[in-house]
Every structure is written in structure tokens, then in C-alpha cells.
PDB file of C-alpha atoms in Angstrom:
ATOM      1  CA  UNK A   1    -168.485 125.601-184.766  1.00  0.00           C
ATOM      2  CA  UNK A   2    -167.870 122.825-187.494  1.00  0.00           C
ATOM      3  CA  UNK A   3    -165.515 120.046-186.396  1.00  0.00           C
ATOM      4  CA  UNK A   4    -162.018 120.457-188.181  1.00  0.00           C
ATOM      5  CA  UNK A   5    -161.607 116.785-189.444  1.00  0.00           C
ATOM      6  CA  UNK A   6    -165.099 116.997-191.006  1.00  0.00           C
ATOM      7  CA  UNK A   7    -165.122 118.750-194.340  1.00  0.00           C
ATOM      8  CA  UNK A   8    -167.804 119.738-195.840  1.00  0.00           C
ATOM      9  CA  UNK A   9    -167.288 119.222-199.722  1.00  0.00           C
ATOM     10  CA  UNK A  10    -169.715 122.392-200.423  1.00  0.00           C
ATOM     11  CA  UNK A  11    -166.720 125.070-198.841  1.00  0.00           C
ATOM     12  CA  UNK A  12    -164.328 123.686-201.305  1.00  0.00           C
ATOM     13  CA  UNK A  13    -162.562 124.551-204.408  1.00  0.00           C
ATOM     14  CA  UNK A  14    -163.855 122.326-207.528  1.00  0.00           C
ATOM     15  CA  UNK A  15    -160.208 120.340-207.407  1.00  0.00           C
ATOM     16  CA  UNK A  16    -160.620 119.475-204.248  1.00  0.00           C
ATOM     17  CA  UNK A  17    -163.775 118.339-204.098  1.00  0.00           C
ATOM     18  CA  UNK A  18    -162.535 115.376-206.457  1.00  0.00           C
ATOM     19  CA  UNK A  19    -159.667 114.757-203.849  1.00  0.00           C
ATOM     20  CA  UNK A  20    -162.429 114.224-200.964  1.00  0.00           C
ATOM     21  CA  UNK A  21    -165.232 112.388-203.016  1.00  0.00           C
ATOM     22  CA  UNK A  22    -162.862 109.729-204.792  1.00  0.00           C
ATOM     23  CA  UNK A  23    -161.224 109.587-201.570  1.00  0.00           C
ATOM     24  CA  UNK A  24    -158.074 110.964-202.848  1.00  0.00           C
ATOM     25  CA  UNK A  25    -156.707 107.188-204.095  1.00  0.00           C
ATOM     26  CA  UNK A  26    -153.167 107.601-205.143  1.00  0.00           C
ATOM     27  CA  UNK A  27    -152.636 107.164-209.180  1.00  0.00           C
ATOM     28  CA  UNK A  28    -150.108 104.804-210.200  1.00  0.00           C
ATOM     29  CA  UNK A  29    -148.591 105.986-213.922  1.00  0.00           C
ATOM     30  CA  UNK A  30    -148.849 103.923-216.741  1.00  0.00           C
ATOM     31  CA  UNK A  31    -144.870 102.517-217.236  1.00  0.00           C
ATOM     32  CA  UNK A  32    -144.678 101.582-221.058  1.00  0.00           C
ATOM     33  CA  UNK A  33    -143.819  97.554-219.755  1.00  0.00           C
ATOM     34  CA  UNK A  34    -140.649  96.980-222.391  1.00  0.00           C
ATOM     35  CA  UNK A  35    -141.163  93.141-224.166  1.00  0.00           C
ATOM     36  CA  UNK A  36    -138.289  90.859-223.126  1.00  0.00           C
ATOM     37  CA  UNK A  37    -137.312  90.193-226.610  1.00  0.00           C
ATOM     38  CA  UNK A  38    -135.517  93.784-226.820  1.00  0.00           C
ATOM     39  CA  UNK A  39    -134.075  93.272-223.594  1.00  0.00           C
ATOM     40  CA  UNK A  40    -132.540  89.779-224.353  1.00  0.00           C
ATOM     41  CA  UNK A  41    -131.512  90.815-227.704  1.00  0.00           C
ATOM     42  CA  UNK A  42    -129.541  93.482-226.514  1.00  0.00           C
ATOM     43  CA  UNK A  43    -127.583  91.329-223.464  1.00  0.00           C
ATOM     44  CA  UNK A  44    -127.358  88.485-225.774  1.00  0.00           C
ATOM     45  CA  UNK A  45    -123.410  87.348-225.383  1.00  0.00           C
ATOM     46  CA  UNK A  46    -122.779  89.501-222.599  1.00  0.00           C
ATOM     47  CA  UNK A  47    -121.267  87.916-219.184  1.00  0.00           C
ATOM     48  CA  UNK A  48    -120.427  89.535-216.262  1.00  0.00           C
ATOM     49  CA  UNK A  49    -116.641  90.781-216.514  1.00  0.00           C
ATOM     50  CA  UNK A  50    -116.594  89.982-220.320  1.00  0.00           C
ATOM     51  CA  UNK A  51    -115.737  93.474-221.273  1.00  0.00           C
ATOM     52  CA  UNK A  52    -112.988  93.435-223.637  1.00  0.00           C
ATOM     53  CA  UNK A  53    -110.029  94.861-222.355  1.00  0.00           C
ATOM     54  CA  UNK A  54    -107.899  97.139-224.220  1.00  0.00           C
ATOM     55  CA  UNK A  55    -104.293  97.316-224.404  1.00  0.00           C
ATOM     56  CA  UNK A  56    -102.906  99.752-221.686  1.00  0.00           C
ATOM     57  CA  UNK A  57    -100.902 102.271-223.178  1.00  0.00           C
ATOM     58  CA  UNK A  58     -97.307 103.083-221.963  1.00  0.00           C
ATOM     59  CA  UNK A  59     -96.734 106.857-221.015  1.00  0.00           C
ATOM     60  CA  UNK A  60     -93.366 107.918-221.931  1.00  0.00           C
ATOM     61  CA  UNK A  61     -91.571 111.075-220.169  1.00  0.00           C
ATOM     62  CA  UNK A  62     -91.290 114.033-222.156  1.00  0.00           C
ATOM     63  CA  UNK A  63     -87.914 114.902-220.592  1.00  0.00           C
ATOM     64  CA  UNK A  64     -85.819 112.761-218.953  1.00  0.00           C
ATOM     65  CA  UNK A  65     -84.017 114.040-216.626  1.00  0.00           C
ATOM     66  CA  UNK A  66     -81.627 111.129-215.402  1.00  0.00           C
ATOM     67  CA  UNK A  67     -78.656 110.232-216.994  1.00  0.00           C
ATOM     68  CA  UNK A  68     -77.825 106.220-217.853  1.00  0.00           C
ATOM     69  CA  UNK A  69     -74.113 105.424-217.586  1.00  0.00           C
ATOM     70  CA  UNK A  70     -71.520 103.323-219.480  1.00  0.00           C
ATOM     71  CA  UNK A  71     -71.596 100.760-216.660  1.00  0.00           C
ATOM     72  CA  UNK A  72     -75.009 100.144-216.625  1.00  0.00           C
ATOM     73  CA  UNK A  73     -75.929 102.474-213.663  1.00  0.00           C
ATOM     74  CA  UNK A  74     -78.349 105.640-213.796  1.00  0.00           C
ATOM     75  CA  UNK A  75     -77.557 109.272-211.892  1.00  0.00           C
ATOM     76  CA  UNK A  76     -80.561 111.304-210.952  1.00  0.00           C
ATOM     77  CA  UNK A  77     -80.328 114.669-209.198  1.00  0.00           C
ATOM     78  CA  UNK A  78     -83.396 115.669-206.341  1.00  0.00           C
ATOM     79  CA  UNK A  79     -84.052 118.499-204.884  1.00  0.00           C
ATOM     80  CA  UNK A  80     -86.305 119.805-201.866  1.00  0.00           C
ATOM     81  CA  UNK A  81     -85.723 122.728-199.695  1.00  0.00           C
ATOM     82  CA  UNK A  82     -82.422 123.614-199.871  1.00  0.00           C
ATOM     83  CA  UNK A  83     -80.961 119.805-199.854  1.00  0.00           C
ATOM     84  CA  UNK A  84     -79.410 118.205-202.904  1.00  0.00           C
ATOM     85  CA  UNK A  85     -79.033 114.498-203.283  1.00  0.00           C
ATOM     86  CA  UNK A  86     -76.946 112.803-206.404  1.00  0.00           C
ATOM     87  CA  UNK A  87     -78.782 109.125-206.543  1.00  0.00           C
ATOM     88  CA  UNK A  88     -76.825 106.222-208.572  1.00  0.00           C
ATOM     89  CA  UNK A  89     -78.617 103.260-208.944  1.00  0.00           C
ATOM     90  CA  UNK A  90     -77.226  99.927-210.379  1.00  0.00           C
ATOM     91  CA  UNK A  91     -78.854  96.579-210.419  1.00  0.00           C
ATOM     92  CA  UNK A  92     -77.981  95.109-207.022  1.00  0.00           C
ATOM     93  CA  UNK A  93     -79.337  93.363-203.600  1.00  0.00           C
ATOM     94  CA  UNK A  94     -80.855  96.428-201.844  1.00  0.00           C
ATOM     95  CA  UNK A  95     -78.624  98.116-200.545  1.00  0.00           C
ATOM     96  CA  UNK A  96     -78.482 101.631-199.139  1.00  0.00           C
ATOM     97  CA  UNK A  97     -75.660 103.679-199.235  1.00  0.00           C
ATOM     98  CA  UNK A  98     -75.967 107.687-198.149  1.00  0.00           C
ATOM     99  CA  UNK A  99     -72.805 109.973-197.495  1.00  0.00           C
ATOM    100  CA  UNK A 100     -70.273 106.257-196.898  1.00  0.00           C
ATOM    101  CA  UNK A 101     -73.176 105.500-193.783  1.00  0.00           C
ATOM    102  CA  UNK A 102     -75.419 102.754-193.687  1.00  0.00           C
ATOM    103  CA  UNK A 103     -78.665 103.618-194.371  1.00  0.00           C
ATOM    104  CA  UNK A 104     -80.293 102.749-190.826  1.00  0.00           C
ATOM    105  CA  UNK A 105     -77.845 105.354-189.652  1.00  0.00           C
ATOM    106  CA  UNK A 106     -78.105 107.952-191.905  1.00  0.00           C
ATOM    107  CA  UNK A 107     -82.348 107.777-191.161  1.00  0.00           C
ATOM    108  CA  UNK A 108     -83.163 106.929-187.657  1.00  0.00           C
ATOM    109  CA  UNK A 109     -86.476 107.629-188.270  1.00  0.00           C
ATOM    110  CA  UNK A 110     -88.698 105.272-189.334  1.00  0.00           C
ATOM    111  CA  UNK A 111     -90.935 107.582-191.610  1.00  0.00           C
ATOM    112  CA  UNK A 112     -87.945 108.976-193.662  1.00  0.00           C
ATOM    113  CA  UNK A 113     -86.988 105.531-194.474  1.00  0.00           C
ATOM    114  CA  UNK A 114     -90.063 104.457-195.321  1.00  0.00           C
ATOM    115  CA  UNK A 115     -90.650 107.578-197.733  1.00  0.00           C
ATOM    116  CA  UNK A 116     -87.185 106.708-199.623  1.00  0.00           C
ATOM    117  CA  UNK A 117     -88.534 102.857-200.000  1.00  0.00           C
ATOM    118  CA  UNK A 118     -91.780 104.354-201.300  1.00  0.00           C
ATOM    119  CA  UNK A 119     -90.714 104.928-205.246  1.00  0.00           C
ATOM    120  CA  UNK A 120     -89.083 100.928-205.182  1.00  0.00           C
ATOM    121  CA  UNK A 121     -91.871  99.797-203.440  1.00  0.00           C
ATOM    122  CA  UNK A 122     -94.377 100.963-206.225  1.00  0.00           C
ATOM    123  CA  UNK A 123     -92.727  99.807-208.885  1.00  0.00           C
ATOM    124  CA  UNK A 124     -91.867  96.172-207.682  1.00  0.00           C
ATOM    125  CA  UNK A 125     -87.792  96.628-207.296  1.00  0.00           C
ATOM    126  CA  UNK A 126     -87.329  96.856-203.453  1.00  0.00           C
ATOM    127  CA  UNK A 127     -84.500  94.900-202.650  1.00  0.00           C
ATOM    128  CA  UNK A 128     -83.232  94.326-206.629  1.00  0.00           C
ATOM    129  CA  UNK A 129     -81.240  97.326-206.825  1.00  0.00           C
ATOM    130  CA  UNK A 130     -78.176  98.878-205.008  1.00  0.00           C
ATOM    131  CA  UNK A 131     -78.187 102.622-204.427  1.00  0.00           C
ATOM    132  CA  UNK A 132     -75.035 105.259-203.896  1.00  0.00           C
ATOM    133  CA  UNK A 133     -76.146 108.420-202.658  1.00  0.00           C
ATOM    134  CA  UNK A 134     -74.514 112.251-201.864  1.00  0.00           C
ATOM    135  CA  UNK A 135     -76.684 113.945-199.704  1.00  0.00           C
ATOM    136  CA  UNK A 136     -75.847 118.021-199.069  1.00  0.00           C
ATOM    137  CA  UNK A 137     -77.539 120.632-197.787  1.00  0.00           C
ATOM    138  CA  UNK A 138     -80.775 120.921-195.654  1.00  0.00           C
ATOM    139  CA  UNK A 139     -82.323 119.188-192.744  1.00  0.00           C
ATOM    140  CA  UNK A 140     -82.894 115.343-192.524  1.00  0.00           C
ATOM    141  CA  UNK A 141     -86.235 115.827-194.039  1.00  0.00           C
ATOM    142  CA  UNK A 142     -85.064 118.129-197.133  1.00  0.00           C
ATOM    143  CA  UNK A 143     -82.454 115.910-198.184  1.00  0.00           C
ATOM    144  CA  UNK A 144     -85.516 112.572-197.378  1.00  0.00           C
ATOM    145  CA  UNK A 145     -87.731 114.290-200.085  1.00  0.00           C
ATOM    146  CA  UNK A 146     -84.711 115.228-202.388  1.00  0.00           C
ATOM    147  CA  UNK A 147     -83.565 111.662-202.340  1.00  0.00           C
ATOM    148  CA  UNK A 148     -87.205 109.959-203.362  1.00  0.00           C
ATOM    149  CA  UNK A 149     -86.834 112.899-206.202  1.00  0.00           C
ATOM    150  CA  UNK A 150     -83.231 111.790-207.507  1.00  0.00           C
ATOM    151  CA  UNK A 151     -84.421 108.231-207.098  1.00  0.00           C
ATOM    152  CA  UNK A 152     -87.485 108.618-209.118  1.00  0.00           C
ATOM    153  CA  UNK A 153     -85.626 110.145-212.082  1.00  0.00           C
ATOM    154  CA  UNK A 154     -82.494 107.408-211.716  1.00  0.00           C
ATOM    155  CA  UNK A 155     -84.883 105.007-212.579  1.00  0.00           C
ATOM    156  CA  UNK A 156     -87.261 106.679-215.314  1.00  0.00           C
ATOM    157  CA  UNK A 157     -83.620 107.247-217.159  1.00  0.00           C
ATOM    158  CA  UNK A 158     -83.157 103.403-216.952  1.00  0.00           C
ATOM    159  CA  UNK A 159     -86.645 102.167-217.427  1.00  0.00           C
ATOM    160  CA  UNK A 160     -88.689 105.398-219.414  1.00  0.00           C
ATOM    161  CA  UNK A 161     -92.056 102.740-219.364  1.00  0.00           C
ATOM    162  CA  UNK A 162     -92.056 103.213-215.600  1.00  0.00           C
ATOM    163  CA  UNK A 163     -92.928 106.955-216.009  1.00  0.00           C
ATOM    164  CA  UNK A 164     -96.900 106.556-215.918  1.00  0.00           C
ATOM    165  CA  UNK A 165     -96.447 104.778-212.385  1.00  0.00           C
ATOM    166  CA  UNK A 166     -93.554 107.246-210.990  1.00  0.00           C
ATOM    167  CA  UNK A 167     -95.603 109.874-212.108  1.00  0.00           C
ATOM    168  CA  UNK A 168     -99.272 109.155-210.755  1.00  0.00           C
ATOM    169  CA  UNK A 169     -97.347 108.328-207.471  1.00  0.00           C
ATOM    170  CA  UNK A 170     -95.810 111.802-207.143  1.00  0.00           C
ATOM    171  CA  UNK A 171     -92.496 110.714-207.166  1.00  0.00           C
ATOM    172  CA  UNK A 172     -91.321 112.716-209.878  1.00  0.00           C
ATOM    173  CA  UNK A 173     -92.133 116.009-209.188  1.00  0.00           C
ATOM    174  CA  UNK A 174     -90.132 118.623-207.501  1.00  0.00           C
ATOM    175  CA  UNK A 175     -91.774 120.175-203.693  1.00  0.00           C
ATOM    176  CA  UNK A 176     -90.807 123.906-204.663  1.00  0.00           C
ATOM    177  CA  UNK A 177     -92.079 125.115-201.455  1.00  0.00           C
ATOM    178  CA  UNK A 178     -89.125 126.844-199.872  1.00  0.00           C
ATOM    179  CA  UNK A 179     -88.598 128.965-196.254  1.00  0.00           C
ATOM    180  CA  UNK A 180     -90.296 132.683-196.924  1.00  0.00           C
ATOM    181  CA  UNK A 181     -87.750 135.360-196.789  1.00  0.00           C
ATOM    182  CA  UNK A 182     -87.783 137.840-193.776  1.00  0.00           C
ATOM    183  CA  UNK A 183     -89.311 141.019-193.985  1.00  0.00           C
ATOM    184  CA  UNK A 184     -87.955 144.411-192.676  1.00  0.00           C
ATOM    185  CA  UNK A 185     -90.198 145.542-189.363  1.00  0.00           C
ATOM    186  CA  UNK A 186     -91.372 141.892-188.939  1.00  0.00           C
ATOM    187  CA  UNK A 187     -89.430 139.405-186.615  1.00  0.00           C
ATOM    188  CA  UNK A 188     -89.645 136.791-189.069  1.00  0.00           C
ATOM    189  CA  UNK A 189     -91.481 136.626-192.618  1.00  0.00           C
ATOM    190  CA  UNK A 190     -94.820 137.248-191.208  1.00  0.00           C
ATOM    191  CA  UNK A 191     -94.492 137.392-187.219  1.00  0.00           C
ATOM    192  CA  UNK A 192     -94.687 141.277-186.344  1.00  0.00           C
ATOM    193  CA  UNK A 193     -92.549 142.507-183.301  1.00  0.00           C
ATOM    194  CA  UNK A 194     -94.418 142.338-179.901  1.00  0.00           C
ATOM    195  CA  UNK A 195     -96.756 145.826-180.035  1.00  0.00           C
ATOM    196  CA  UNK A 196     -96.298 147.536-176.725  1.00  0.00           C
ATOM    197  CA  UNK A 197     -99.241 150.585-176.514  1.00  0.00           C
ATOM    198  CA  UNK A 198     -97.078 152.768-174.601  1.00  0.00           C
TER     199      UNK A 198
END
């Protein structure tokens, strides 16, 4: 019985008789070796970061849906759930003011507070403009998300250049998911009544 890590070149097929004889030497390929002259003439000015930078473009609403008033101050209307705030924002020192309440008090939780900030934040003007708002309707969080929506438009009506940031932030457009309705044989809109076999 012939040992299986000697081959015998005679058993095998004509390629791989090649393989075995010339010891099966990997090939390097043949690059075409590009001169430098191309390569220099083509990088010749360029730096790193020398790109020329073109002007960015403004994006300007298409609708606005804030109104600016005789005194300088904007109205925007938000909406999520079934909450409704009426935002007025003036020029100002940061304040907060929701339903006659402080805003600390109106939002005891840290994470609806920080959602309201989140529009000013963006756009540079925390703590440069006052805010009067009228809450209604909803839970704390529904009339949270309707406020950042009647702040967002408040400000596009005031400054319409601001739209590309309000925008690509998400501040601008309306959550329409709302509660399911309940159907008729289900306890809720999709919870069925407890199935008893007998």
C-alpha cells in the first residue's frame, strides 16, 4: 500500500503533474507599476483638508405654521395624544412659564424637562428666550411632546432659516400615534376576554 504523502506524479492528471514537479511555487501577477509623474501631477496643489467648501444652503419651510405677533412674540400650536399646548415665545432670560406654574413644578420629572429644553438647546437659544405656555388635555407626557411641537413651530415662524436644524432634529413633526379604539367582544382594543373551556 503506497504511502499517502508520497505521490507518484505517473497517477496524476496532466495539470497536476505541473503543480508537483515545479513544486507548486505561488505566481505573483504582474501589477502594471504606475510612473510617479501621473501620480504627482494629479495631487499637485492638493493638502489635506483643502477641499473647497461650498456655501451651505438655507432650507426654508414650506408652510409655516406659527404665527409672529405685533409685539414681537411668536404663537405655535403642538399636539400629541390628545394634549394641546399654545407656546408664545418672546425674546427673554429663560424663563418657563406653563398653566401660571413654574416650570420645575409643572415637570417634576427630569426627562420631560429635558425633552422641552431639547429644541433651544439645538439651536443655541437656551436661556435667551422667555416662554408662556397653555397646556390642556392629556397626560404629563402628551402635553411634554405637544409642547417641544408648539415650541418648534414658535420659533420657525420667528426665525424660518432655523427650519433645516428643527427639522433634521424631529422637532417639527407631529407623533400621530394615538390610543386604539376598543373593540366589541375584546376587553380592550386587542386583549380578548379570559376564555373559560367550560
Amino acid at each position: 500500500m503506497a504511502d499517502p504523502l508520497n505521490i507518484d506524479p505517473a497517477h496524476l492528471n496532466p495539470i497536476d503533474k505541473d503543480a508537483v514537479e515545479h513544486d507548486a511555487a505561488p505566481v505573483e501577477a504582474e501589477l502594471p507599476v504606475e510612473t510617479t509623474e501621473a501620480v504627482e501631477g494629479a495631487t499637485q496643489g492638493l493638502e489635506i483638508g483643502s477641499a473647497v467648501e461650498e456655501p451651505v444652503k438655507v432650507r426654508l419651510p414650506a408652510m409655516l405654521r406659527g404665527k409672529v405677533q405685533k409685539d414681537g412674540s411668536s404663537l405655535g400650536t403642538g399636539r400629541r395624544k390628545t394634549a394641546v399646548a399654545r407656546v408664545r415665545v418672546r425674546k427673554g432670560t429663560g424663563k418657563i412659564t406653563i398653566n401660571d406654574r413654574e416650570f420645575e413644578d409643572f415637570f417634576p420629572v427630569e426627562r420631560n424637562r429635558l425633552q422641552i429644553e431639547a429644541p433651544l438647546k439645538a439651536l443655541g437659544m437656551f436661556g435667551a428666550v422667555d416662554m408662556e405656555i397653555r397646556a390642556s388635555g392629556g397626560g404629563v407626557n402628551g402635553q411634554a411632546g405637544a409642547i417641544v411641537l408648539g415650541l418648534a413651530r414658535a420659533i420657525q415662524a420667528l426665525h424660518p432659516e432655523l427650519h433645516g436644524i428643527l427639522s433634521d432634529g424631529g422637532y417639527l413633526t407631529r407623533d400621530d400615534r394615538m390610543v386604539e379604539r376598543k373593540k366589541y367582544g375584546h376587553k380592550k382594543a386587542r386583549r380578548s376576554f379570559q376564555f373559560s373551556k367550560r
